[in-house]
XYZ file of C-alpha atoms in Angstrom:
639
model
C -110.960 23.946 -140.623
C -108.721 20.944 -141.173
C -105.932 22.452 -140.105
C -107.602 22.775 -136.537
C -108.527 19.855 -136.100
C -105.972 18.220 -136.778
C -104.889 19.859 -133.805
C -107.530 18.319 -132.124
C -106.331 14.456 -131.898
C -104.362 12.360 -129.966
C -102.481 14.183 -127.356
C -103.385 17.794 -128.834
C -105.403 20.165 -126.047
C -108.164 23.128 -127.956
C -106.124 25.793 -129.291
C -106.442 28.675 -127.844
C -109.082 31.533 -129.085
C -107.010 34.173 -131.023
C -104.872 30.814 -132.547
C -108.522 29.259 -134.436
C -108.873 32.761 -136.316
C -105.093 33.187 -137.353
C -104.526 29.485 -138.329
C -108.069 29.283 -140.323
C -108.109 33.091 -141.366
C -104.032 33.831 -142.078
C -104.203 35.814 -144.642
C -107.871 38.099 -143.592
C -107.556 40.820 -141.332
C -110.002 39.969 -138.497
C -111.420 43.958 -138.313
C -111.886 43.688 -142.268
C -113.557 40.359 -141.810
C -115.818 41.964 -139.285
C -116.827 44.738 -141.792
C -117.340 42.256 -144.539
C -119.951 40.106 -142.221
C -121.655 42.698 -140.463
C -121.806 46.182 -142.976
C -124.291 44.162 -145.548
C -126.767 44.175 -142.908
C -126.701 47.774 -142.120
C -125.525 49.103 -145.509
C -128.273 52.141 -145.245
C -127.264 53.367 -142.275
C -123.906 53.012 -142.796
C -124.029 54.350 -146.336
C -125.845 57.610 -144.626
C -123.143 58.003 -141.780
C -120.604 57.831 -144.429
C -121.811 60.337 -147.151
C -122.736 63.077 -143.790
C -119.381 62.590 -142.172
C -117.584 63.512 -145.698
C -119.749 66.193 -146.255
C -119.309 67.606 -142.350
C -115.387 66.906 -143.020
C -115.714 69.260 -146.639
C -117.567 71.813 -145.193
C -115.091 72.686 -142.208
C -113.097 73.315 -145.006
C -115.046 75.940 -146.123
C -114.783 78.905 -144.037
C -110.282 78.929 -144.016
C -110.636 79.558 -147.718
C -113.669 82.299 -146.708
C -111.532 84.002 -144.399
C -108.844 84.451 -147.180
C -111.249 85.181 -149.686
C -112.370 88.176 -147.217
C -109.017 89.388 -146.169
C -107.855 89.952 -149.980
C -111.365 91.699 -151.096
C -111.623 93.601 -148.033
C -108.342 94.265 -146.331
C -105.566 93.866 -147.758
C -106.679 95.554 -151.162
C -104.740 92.313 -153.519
C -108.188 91.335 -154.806
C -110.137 94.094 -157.274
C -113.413 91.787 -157.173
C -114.855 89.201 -154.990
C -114.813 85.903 -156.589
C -115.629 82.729 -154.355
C -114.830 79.385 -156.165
C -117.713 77.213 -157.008
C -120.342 80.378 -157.312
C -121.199 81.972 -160.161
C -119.878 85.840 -160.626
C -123.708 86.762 -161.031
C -124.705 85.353 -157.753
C -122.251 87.910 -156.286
C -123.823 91.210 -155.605
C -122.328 94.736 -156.717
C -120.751 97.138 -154.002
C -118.827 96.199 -150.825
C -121.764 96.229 -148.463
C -123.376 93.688 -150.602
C -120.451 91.686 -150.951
C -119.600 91.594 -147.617
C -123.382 90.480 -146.573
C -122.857 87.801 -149.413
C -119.830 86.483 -147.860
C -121.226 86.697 -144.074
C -124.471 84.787 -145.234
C -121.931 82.094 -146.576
C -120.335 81.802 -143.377
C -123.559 81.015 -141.502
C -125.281 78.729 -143.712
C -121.633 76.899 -143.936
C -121.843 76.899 -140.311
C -125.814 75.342 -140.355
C -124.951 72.980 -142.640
C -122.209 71.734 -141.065
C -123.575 71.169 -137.602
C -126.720 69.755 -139.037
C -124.671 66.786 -140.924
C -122.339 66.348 -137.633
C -125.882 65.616 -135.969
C -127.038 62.853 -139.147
C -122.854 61.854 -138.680
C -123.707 61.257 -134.837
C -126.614 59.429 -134.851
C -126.171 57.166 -137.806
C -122.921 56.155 -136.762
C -123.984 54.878 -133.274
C -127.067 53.396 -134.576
C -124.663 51.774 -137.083
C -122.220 50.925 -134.258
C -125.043 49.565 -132.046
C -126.488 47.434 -134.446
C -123.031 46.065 -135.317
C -122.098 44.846 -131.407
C -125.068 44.125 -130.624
C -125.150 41.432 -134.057
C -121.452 40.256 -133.000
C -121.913 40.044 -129.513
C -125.169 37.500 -129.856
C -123.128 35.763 -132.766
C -120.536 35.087 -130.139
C -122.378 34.083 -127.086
C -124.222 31.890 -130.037
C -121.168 30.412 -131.243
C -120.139 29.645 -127.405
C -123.300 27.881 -126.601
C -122.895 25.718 -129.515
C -118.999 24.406 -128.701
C -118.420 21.070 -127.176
C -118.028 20.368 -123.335
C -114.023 19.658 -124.000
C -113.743 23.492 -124.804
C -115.335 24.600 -121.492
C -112.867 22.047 -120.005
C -109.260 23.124 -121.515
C -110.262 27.294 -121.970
C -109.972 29.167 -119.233
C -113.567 30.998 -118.506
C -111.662 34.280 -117.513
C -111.104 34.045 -121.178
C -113.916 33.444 -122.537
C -115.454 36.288 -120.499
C -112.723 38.451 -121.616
C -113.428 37.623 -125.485
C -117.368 38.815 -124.860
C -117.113 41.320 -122.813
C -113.537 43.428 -122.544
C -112.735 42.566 -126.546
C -116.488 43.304 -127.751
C -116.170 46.815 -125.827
C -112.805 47.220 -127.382
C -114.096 46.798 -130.797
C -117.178 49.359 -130.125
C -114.646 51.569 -129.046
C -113.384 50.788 -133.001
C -116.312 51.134 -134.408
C -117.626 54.228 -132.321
C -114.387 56.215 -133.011
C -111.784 55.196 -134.748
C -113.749 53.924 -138.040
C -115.580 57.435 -138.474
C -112.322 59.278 -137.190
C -110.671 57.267 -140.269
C -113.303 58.669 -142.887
C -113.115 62.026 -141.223
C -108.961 61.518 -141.521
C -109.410 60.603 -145.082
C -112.022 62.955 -146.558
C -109.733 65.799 -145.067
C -106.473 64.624 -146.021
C -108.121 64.116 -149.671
C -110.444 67.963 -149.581
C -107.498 69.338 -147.983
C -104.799 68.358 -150.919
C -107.682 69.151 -152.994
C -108.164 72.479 -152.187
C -104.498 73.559 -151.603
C -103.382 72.363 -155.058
C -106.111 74.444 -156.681
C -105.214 77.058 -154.512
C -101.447 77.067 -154.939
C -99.934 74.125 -155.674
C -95.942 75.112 -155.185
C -96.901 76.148 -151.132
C -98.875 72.801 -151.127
C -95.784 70.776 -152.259
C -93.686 72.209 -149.638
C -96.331 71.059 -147.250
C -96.606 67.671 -148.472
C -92.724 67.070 -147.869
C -93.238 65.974 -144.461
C -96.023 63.391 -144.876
C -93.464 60.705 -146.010
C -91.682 61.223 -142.651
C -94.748 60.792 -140.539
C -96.527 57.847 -142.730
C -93.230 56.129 -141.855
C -93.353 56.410 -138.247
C -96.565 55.541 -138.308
C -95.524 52.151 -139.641
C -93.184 51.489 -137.569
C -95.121 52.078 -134.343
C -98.163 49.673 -135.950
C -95.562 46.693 -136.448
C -94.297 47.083 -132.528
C -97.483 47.729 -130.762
C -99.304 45.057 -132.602
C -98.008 42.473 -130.084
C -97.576 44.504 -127.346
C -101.436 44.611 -127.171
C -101.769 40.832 -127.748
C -100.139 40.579 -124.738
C -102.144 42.834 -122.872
C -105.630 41.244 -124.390
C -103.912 37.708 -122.702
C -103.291 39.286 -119.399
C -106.577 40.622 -119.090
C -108.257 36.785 -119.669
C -105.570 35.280 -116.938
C -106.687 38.363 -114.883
C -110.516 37.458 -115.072
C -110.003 34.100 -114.984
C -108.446 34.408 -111.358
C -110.925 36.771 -110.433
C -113.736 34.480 -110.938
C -112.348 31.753 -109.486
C -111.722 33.669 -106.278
C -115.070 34.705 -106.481
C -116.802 31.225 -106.610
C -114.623 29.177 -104.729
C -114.431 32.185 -102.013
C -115.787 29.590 -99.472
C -112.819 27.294 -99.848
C -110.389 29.920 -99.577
C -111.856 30.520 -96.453
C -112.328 27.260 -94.776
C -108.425 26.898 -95.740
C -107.618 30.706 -94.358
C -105.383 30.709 -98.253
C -106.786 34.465 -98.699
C -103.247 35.649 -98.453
C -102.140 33.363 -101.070
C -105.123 34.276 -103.276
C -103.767 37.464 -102.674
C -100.760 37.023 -104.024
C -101.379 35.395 -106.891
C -104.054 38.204 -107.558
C -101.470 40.540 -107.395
C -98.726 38.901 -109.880
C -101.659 38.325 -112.380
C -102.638 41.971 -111.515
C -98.503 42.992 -112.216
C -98.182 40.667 -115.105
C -101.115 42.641 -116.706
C -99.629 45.914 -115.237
C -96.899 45.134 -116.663
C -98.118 44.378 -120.631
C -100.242 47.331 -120.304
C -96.512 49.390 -119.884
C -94.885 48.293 -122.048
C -97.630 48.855 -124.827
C -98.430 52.596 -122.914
C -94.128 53.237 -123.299
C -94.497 52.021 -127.342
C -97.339 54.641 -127.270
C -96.266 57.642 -124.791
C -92.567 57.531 -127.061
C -94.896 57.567 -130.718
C -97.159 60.723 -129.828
C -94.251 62.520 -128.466
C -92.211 62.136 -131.319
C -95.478 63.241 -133.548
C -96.435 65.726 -131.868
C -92.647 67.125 -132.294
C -92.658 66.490 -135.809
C -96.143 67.783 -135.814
C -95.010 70.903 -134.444
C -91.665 71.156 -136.854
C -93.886 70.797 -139.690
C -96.440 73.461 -138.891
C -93.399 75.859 -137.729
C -91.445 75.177 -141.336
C -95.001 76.215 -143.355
C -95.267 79.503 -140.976
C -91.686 80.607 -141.567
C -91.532 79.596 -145.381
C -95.263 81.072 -146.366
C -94.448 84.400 -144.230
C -91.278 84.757 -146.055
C -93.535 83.995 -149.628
C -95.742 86.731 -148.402
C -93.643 89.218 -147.401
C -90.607 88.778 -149.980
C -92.190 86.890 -152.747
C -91.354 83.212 -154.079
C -88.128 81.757 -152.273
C -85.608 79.028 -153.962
C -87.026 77.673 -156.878
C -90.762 78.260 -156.527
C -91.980 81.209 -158.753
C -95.815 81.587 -157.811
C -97.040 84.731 -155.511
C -98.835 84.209 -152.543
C -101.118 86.869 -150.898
C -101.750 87.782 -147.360
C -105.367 86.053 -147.495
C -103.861 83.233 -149.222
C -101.414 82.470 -146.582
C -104.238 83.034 -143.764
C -106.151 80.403 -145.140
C -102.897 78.184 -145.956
C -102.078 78.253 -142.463
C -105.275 76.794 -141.025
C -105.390 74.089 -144.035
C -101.483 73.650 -143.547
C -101.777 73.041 -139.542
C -105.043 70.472 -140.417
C -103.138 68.896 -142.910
C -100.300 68.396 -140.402
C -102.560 67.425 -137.303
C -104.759 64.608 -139.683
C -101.589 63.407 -140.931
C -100.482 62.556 -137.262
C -103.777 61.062 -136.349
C -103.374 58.171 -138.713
C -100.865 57.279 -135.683
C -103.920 57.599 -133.623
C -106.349 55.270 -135.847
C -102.927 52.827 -136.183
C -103.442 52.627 -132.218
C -106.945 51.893 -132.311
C -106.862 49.802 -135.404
C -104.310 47.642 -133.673
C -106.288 47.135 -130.753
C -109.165 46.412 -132.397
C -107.589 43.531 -134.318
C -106.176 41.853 -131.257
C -109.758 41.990 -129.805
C -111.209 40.956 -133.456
C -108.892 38.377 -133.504
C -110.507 36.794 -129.594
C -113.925 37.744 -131.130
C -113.796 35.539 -134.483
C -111.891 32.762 -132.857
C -114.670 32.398 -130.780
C -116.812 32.733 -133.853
C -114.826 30.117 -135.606
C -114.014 27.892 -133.078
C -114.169 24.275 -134.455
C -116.970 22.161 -132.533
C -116.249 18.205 -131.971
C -120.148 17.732 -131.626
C -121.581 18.888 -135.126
C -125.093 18.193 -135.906
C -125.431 16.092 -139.734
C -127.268 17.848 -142.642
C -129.373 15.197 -142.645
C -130.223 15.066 -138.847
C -133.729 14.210 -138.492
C -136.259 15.185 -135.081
C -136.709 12.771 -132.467
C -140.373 12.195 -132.340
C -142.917 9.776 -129.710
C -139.457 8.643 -128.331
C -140.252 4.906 -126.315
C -137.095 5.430 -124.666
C -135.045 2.195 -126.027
C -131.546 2.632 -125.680
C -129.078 0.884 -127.274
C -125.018 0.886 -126.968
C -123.037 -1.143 -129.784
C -119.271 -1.718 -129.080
C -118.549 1.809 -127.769
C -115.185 3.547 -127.244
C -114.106 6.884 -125.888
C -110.790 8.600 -125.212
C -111.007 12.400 -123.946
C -109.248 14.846 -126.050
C -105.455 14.877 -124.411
C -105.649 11.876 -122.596
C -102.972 9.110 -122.378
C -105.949 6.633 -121.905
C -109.165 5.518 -123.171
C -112.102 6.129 -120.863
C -114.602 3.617 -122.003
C -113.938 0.490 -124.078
C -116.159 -1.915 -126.106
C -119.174 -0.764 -124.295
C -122.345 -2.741 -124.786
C -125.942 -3.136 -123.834
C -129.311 -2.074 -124.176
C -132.329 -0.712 -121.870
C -135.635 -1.235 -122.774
C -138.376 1.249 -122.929
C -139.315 1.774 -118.864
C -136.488 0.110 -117.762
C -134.418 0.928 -114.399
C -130.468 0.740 -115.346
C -127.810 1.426 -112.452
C -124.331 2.048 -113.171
C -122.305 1.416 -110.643
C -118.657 0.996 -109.899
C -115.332 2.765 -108.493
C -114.313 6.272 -108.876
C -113.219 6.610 -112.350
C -114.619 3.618 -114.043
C -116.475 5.306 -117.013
C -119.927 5.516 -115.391
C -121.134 9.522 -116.310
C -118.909 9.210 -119.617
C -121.354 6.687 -120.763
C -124.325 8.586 -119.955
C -122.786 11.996 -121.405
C -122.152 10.296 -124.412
C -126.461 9.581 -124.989
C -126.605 13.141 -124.138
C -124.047 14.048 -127.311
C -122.043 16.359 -124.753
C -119.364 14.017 -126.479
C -119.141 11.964 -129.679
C -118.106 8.041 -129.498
C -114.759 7.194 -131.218
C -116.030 3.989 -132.238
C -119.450 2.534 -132.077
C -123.012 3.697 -132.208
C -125.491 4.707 -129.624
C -129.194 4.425 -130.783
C -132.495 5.769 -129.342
C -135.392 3.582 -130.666
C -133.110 2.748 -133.348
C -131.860 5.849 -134.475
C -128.300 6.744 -133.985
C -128.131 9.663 -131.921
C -125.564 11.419 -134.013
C -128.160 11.372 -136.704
C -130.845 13.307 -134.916
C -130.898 16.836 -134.071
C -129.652 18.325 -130.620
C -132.811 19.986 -129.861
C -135.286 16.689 -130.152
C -132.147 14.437 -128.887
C -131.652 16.489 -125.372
C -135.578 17.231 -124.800
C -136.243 13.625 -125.054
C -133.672 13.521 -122.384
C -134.086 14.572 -118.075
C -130.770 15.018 -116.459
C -129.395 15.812 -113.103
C -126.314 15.670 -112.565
C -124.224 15.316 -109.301
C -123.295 18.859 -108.755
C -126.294 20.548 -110.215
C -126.825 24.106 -111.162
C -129.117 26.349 -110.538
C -129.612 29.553 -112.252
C -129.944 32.771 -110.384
C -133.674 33.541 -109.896
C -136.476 31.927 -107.848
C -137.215 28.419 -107.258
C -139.954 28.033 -109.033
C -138.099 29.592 -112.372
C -135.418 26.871 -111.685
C -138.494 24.114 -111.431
C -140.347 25.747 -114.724
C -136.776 25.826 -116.611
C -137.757 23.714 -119.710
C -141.212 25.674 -119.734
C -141.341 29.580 -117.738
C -144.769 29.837 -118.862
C -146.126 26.802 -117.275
C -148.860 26.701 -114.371
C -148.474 26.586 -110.561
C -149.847 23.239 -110.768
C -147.324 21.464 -112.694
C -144.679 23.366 -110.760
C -145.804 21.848 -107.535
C -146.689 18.639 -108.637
C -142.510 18.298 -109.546
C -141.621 19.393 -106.623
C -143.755 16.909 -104.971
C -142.764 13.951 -106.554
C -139.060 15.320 -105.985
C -139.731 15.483 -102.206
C -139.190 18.855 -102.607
C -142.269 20.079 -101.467
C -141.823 20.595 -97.889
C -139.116 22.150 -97.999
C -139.941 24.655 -100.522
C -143.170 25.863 -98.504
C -140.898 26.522 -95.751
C -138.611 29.043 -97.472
C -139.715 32.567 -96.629
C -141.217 33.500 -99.888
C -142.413 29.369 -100.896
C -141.653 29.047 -104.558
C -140.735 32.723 -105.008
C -137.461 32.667 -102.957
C -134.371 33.717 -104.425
C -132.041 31.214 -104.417
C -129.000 33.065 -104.942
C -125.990 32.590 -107.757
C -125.665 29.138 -108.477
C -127.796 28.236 -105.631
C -125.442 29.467 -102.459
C -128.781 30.265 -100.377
C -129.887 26.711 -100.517
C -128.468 23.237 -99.117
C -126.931 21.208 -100.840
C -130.122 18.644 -100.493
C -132.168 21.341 -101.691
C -130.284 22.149 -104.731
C -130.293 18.332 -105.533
C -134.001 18.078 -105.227
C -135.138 20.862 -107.008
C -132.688 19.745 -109.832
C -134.380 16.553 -109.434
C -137.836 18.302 -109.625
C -136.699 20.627 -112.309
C -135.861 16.884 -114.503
C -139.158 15.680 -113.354
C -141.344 18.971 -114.602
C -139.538 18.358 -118.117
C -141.300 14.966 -118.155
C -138.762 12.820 -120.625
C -139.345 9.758 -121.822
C -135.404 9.077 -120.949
C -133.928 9.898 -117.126
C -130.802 9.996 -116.120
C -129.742 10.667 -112.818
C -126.062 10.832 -112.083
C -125.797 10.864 -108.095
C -128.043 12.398 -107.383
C -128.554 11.824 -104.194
C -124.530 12.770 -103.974
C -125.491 15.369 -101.957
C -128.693 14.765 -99.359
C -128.870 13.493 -95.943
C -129.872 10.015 -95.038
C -133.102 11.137 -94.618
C -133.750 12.804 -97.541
C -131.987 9.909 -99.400
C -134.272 7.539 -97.923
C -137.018 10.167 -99.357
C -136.058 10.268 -102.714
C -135.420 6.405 -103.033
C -139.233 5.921 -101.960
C -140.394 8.118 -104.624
C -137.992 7.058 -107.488
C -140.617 4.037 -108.465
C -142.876 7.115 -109.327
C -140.302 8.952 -110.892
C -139.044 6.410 -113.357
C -142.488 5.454 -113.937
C -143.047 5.019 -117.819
C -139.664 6.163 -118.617
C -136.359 4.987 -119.337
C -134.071 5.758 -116.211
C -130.711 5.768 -116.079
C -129.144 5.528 -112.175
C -125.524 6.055 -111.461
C -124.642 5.574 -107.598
C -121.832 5.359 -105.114
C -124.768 4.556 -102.690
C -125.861 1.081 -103.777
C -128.884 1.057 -101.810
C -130.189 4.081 -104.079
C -130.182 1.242 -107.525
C -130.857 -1.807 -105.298
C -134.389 -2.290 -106.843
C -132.571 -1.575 -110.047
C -134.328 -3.998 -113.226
C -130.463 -4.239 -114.077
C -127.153 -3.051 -113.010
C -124.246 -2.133 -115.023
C -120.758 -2.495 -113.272
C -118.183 -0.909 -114.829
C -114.440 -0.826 -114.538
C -111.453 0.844 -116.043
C -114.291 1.608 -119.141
C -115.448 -1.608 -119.332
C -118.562 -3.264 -118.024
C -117.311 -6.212 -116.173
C -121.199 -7.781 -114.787
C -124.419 -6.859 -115.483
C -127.747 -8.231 -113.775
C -130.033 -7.562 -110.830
C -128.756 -7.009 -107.382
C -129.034 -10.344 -106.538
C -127.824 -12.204 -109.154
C -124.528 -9.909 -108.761
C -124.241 -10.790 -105.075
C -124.759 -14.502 -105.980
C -121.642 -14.370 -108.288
C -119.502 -12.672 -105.902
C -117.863 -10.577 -108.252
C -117.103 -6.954 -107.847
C -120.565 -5.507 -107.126
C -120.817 -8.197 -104.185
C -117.105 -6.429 -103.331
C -119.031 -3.225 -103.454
C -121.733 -4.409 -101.683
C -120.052 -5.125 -98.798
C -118.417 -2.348 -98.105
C -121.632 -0.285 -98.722
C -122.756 -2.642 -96.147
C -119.805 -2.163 -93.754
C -118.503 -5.858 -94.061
C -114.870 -4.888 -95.454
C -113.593 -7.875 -93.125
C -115.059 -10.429 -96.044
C -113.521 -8.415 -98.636
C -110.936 -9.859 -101.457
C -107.459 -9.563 -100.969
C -107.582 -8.482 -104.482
C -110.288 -5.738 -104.277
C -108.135 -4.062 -101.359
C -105.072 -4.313 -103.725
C -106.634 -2.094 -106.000
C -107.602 1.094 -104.250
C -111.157 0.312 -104.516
């Protein structure tokens, strides 16, 4: 993975999905590398689908060679005695009513056989298939729960959806049809030279001479479609990805009336995808046209050159005879031989769409994580909630600039910490850093001692409530959203967060109470009531460390003044971190934190700040509405 992440530093961005698998996996087919990860697993069933589909693809051989077998006994008079290859003469009864019963009861138990093994074929292969997708599709949604927040920031979602949904249906598609339509290709393409070289092999070398011809264009269509559907696969991801931002930021489009815009930019994703989806269908529509053609010239030549055998013996310099039955049953294995040939252009088409998809798939799969947890991680256990920062630094991946520099302090178990300071200063990148959402450059964060990097995720994050300043809220019912950390917990506890989130009230006013739907992402609540039932949702978890980042962004003055009465309780007996714009909310704070450009420029209580006059007394005032009294120098800023 080196080479990745060395991609990774400085000024580099992620790469992008399909780039991880080709620069880690070069030289390994991504469909192969699928096989060779998910076939060990399911080796039964896919050993049983295998051996039935060969045997189905044999025994459609059978009755061509039947018929002929028939028409020289019976007919055509070129045969003295029935002889069928494979059966023993004395299995063969005397007299032509006999024989003619024999060979009839051969045709139906052919036929028996071969639909009961198409039925084992059928069912093994999408039990196989199913078991496969459904492996590689929780792999993947695995892998993408486990990357590190600076993915979801620089790849597109409209991708990522693409890669688990549109590329994971492509490859069933594979797996469904074109990996048993391969075995089927080869077992007849290998029975079928089989049994027309032991049945005449001068009329079977004339067939063969057009195989070289088709295997050829075959190649050359695989090499020139190949990136015509990488193209296509990257149009579909831009596609989503505008899609879904339409979708959830519909109510900004409309309060700007930019739907005709969205339009239009909907429609020259929608051409550009139009657009690599022709050019890939023109590759393809000009291939199968010129197979089927040669398909057709090849079938014709073995028609005219076996009649002529027939009728007026060997021609040039071939010197074997050929009778009537004979060229019956070289004329259905001729024509298959011709059509399988052509449909390796077919599995060449799916195979090469199935690797582009692959390809999305496994770089997911591979993806390199910046947040890795150690070998040697250890759990979190009766956490006291001390916090400690030494000398921290943090740059975002791409930036020009570090975000936080030198950082430094410590909270003691129970204590009330606000951060506070202008837009930009570092305040949530300190707190997502505790939360391992990032990794420090430089320093250490500890948690009673232990550096977080050396404990697991798991114990690190559940010793941790957060709520952030936009939160989410999963599709369901309130009370799911409350219970989060714990859906099998009582009514009681459920409540009793909601209460001590002043959340209570409100909730028992909703039609159904604590069974009311609250929509995707929320959208049928406030958003007050989204931040309080976030709040409530922390508070149910019951952490020994808090961390509230705005969150009361997004309430009313009254509801503020709600939550600020009931944050004493809140933060009782736990570690609490506070970030705020609104001062008042981390006025009673034990200690404040002011931070600027990344650095923490003052710390102490609310009033020692205001009695050094500083920039939290700057911040003060204009929280207060005083912004006559404020510095020259503040104003010269921005702040």
């Amino acid at each position: 993975m080196g080479a990745v992440f060395r991609r990774m530093t400085g000024d580099e961005r992620h790469p992008g999905i399909s780039a991880v698998y080709e620069e880690d996996n070069g030289d390994t087919d991504p469909v192969v590398a699928l096989m060779k990860r998910y076939v060990p697993g399911n080796t039964d069933v896919f050993a049983i689908a295998v051996c039935t589909t060969i045997l189905h693809q044999l025994l459609t051989l059978v009755p061509p060679y039947l018929l002929g077998v028939t028409l020289d006994a019976f007919f055509t008079g070129q045969r003295t005695t029935l002889s069928v290859a494979l059966v023993p003469q004395a299995w063969i009864p005397p007299g032509t009513r006999g024989q003619f019963g024999f060979i009839a009861g051969l045709f139906v138990a052919t036929a028996l056989a071969t639909a009961l093994t198409q039925a084992v074929q059928v069912v093994t292969f999408r039990w196989f298939q199913q078991s496969i997708l459904h492996d590689l599709r929780t792999d993947a949604y695995d892998a993408t729960q486990g990357l590190d927040m600076a993915f979801f920031e620089t790849e597109a979602t409209g991708n990522v959806m693409s890669a688990l949904n549109n590329d994971v249906n492509q490859l069933r598609a594979f797996l469904l049809g074109g990996l048993r339509q391969s075995i089927e290709s080869t077992t007849l393409l290998v029975g079928l030279l089989a049994f027309m070289i032991g049945l005449h092999w001068q009329l079977t070398l004339f067939s063969m001479s057009f195989l070289p011809v088709m295997l050829g264009l075959v190649y050359v269509y695989q090499q020139a479609i190949e990136p015509r559907y990488d193209d296509r696969r990257s149009a579909v991801g831009e596609l989503n990805t505008h899609v879904q931002n339409a979708i959830g930021g519909i109510e900004t489009i409309k309060t700007f009336s930019t739907e005709r815009r969205e339009s239009a930019q909907h429609r020259t994703h929608s051409r550009e995808f139009w657009e690599a989806d022709w050019r890939a269908a023109k590759l393809s529509g000009l291939f199968y046209s010129t197979r089927r053609l040669l398909t057709e010239v090849m079938s014709l030549a073995i028609v005219v050159v076996g009649g002529w055998w027939t009728l007026f013996g060997p021609p040039l310099m071939f010197s074997a005879p050929l009778s009537a039955g004979l060229f019956v049953t070289f004329l259905f294995y001729g024509r298959r031989l011709v059509q399988e040939s052509s449909q390796i252009g077919d599995l060449v088409d799916t195979y090469t769409d199935a690797r582009a998809s692959a390809k999305r798939v496994f770089g997911l799969l591979h993806y390199p994580s910046r947040i890795s947890e150690s070998d040697e991680a250890e759990q979190l256990e009766r956490v006291d909630g001390r916090v400690e920062y030494r000398d921290v630094s943090f740059t975002y991946p791409g930036a020009d600039s570090p975000t936080l520099e030198h950082v430094t302090f410590e909270a003691e178990p129970g204590e009330f910490v606000g951060l506070v300071g202008p837009t930009g200063a570092g305040k949530s990148t300190v707190l997502k850093l505790l939360l391992r959402l990032y990794d420090t450059d430089e320093g250490t964060i500890t948690i009673d001692g232990t550096d977080v990097s050396m404990t697991t995720m798991e114990s690190l994050r559940e010793a941790i409530g957060y709520v952030s300043q936009d939160p989410f809220l999963f599709g369901g019912t309130v009370r799911e959203n409350i219970a989060y950390s714990d859906p099998n917990a009582d009514e009681r506890r459920v409540v009793e967060a909601a209460k001590r989130a002043n959340a209570h009230e409100f909730i028992r006013d909703l039609p159904d109470g604590y069974d009311t739907a609250v929509g995707e992402r929320g959208v049928k609540l406030s958003g007050g009531q989204r931040q309080r039932i976030a709040i409530a949702r922390a508070v149910f978890k019951d952490p020994p460390i808090l961390i509230l980042d705005e969150a009361t962004s997004h309430v009313d003055n009254q509801t503020e003044l709600l939550i600020q009465e009931s944050l004493s309780d809140l933060i009782a007996s736990r570690t609490t971190f506070v970030i705020a714009h609104q001062l008042s909310t981390v006025r009673e704070a034990d200690r404040l934190l002011v931070l600027r450009d990344g650095r923490i420029v003052e710390s102490g209580d609310h009033g020692e700040l205001l009695e050094r006059d500083g920039l939290y007394a700057s911040l003060w005032e204009v929280h207060t509405g005083a912004t006559a009294e404020l510095p020259e120098q503040f104003r010269a800023r921005g702040q």
